[in-house]
Structure formats: structure tokens, C-alpha cells
CSV table of C-alpha atoms in Angstrom, one decimal:
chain,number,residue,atom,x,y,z
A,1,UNK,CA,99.1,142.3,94.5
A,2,UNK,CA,101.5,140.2,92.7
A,3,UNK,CA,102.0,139.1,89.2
A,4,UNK,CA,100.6,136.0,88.5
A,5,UNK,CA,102.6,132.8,87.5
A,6,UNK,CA,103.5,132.7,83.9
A,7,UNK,CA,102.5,129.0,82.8
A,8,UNK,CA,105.3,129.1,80.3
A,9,UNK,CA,107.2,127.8,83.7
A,10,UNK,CA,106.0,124.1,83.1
A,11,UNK,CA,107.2,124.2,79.6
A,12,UNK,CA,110.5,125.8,80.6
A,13,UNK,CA,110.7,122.8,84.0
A,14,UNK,CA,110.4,119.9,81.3
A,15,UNK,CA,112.8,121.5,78.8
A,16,UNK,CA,115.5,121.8,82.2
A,17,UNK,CA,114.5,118.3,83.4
A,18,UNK,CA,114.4,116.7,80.2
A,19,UNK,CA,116.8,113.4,80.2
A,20,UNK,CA,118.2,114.3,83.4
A,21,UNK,CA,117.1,111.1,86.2
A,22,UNK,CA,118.7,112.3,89.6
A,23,UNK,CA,115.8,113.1,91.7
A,24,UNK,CA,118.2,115.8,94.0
A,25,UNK,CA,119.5,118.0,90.7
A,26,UNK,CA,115.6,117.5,89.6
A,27,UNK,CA,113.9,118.9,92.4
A,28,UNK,CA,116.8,121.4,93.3
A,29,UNK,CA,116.3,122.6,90.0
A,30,UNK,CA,112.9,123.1,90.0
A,31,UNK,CA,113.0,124.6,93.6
A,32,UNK,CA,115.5,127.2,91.7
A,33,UNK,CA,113.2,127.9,88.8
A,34,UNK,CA,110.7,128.6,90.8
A,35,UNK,CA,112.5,131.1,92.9
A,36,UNK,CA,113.9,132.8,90.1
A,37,UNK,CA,110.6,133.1,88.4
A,38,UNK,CA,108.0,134.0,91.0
A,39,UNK,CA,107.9,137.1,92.6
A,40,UNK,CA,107.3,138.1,96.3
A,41,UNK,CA,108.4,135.0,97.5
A,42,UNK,CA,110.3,133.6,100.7
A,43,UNK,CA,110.5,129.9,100.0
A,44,UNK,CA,110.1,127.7,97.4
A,45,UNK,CA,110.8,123.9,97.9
A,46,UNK,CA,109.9,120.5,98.3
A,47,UNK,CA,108.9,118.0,101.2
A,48,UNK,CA,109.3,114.3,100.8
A,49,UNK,CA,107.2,111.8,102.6
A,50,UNK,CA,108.9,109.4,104.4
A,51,UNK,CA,106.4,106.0,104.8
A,52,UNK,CA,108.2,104.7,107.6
A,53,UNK,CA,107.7,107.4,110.1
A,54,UNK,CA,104.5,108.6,108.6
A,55,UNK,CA,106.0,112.2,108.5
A,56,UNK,CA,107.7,114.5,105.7
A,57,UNK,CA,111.7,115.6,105.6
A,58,UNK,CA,113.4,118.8,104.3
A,59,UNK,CA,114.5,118.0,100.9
A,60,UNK,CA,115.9,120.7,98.2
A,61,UNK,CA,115.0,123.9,98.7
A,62,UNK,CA,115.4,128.1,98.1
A,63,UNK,CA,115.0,130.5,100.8
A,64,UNK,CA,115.8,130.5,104.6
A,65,UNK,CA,116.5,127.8,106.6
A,66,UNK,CA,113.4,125.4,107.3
A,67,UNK,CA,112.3,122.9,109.4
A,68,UNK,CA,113.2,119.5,108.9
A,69,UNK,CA,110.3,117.1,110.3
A,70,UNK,CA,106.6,117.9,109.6
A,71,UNK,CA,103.9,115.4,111.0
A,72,UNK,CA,101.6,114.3,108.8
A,73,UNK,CA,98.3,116.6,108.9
A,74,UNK,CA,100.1,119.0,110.5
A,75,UNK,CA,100.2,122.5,109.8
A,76,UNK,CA,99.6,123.5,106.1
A,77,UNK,CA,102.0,121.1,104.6
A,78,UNK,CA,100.8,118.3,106.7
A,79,UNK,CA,97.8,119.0,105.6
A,80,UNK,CA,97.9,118.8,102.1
A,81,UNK,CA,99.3,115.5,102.8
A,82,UNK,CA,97.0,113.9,104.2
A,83,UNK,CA,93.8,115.1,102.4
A,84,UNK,CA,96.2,115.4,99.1
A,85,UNK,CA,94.4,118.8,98.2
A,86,UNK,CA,96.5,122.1,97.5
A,87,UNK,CA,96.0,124.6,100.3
A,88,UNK,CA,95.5,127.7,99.2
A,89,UNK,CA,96.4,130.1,102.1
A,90,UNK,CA,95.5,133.5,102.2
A,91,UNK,CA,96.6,134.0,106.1
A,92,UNK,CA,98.7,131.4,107.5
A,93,UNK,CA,98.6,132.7,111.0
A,94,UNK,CA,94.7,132.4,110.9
A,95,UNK,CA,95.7,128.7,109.8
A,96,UNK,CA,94.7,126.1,112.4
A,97,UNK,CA,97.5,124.3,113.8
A,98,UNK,CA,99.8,126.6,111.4
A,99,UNK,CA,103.7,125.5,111.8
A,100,UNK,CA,106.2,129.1,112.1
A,101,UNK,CA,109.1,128.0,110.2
A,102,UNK,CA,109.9,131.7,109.2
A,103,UNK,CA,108.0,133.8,111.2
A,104,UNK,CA,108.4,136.9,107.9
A,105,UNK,CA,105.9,134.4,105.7
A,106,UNK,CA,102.0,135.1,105.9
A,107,UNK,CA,100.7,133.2,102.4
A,108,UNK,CA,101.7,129.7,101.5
A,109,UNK,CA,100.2,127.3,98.6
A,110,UNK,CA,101.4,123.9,99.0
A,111,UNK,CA,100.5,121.3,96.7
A,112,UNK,CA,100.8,117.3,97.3
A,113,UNK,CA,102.8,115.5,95.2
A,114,UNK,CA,101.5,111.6,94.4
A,115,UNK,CA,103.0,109.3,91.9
A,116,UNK,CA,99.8,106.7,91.1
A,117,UNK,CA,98.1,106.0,94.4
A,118,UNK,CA,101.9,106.5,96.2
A,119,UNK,CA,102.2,109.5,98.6
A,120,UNK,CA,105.6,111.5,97.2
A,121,UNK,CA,106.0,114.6,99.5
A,122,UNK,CA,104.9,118.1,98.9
A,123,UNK,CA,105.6,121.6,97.0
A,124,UNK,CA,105.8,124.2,99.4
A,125,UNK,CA,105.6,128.1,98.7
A,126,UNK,CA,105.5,130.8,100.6
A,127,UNK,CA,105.7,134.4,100.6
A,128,UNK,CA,106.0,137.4,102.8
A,129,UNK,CA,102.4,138.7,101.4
A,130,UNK,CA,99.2,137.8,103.1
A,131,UNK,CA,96.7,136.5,100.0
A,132,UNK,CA,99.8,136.7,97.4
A,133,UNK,CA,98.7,133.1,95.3
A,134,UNK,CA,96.0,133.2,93.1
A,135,UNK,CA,93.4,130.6,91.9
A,136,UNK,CA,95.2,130.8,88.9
A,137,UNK,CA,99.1,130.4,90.4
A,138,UNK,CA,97.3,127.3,91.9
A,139,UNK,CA,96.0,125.7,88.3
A,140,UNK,CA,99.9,126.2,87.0
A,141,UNK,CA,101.6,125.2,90.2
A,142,UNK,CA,99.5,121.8,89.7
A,143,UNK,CA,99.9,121.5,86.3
A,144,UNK,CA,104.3,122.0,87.5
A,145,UNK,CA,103.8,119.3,89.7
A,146,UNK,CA,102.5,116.6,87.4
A,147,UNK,CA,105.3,117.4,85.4
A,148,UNK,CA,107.8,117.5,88.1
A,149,UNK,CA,106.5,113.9,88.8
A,150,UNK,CA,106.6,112.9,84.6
A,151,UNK,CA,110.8,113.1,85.6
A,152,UNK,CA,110.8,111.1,88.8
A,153,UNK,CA,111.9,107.7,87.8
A,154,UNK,CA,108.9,105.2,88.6
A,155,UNK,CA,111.4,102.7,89.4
């Protein structure tokens, strides 16, 4: 089994994020400290949700190439979307409705990200390892996201 998440991370994500407002170089940078600092990993990146066509986009990213469009509540990232829960995925091919972006990943924990009642896209993780996130990587990749979202300008 893996090493769990340190959750020194969020500490080190608002110390790298700190005074910087470009949402891009925030969430690239993030996607990059969280590829450098979690182990057994494929992917590690971000969806955004797009209001007009109800759906999420590629947006920065670390790992292979992905797919662009995912509908909303629609495979695991959908999902988290719409219900706006983390999913926790031990087995993504036992997943319902499970989207094959990289065929190699078999875990993924994806966790909504919402600024106020305002749907902002998703952090998406995955990893080669069936069961590889932990309740506890869950409780610190939650606690990254409200602090990812502390740096997006509200504007």
C-alpha cells in the first residue's frame, strides 16, 4: 500500500500560492505539487465546470494525456459534480458508468471544488493502484481544496 499524504502539503500549497492571482499558474502549480509529492500516482489535475454547457473541461494538469469534455454526473468526475461529494474509488472499473481516460489507472479520488454555493470544477487523482487513497488522503486532499479555493479570486 502506499504512503499516505503528508498534510504538510496544504501548508506548503498556500506558502506557493501566496500573493500570486492567475488562476492557470495557481492550479498548474498545485497540479505539480501534487505530482511531485504523492506517490504511485498517474494523474493529478483539475476539471473546471463550464455553466453554459452543463459539462467540465481539461484544465491544468500532470500525467498523460486526458480527456477534454466530461458530462456532468458522468463517470467518477461527473459524479462528484453533481452530488458535490469526494468519490473515494477503490476500483474504478467496478465503477458504474466509469469513463477510460488511461486505461493503466484503477484508483481515483476526485473531490468537487465549490466557491460559496458556485460549482468550480473538480480535483482529479488517479493512480495505477487498485485501493491506493486512504480515508485519510481524502481528509487532506479536502482540506487542499479549500485552500486551493482561499487563492481563486472571488471576483
Amino acid at each position: 500500500m502506499s504512503e499516505s499524504l503528508n498534510p504538510i502539503i496544504t501548508k506548503q500549497l498556500d506558502a506557493l500560492l501566496y500573493g500570486e492571482t492567475n488562476l492557470v499558474a495557481n492550479l498548474s502549480n498545485a497540479a505539480a505539487l501534487l505530482n511531485q509529492t504523492l506517490s504511485d500516482i498517474n494523474w493529478a489535475g483539475f476539471y473546471l465546470y463550464q455553466p453554459e454547457t452543463d459539462d467540465l473541461i481539461l484544465g491544468p494538469f500532470q500525467g498523460n494525456v486526458a480527456c477534454v469534455h466530461i458530462e456532468n454526473n458522468h463517470g467518477v468526475c461527473g459524479t462528484a459534480l453533481a452530488t458535490q461529494t469526494t468519490q473515494r474509488i477503490a476500483d474504478v472499473h467496478q465503477f458504474p458508468g466509469h469513463i477510460a481516460c488511461d486505461s493503466a489507472s484503477n484508483a481515483e479520488i476526485v473531490v468537487p471544488l465549490t466557491i460559496g454555493e458556485t460549482k468550480f470544477g473538480v480535483l482529479d487523482i488517479d493512480s495505477p493502484t487498485k485501493d491506493r487513497f486512504t480515508a485519510a488522503d481524502q481528509q487532506v486532499l479536502e482540506e487542499f481544496a479549500r485552500v486551493l479555493l482561499s487563492h481563486v479570486d472571488k471576483a
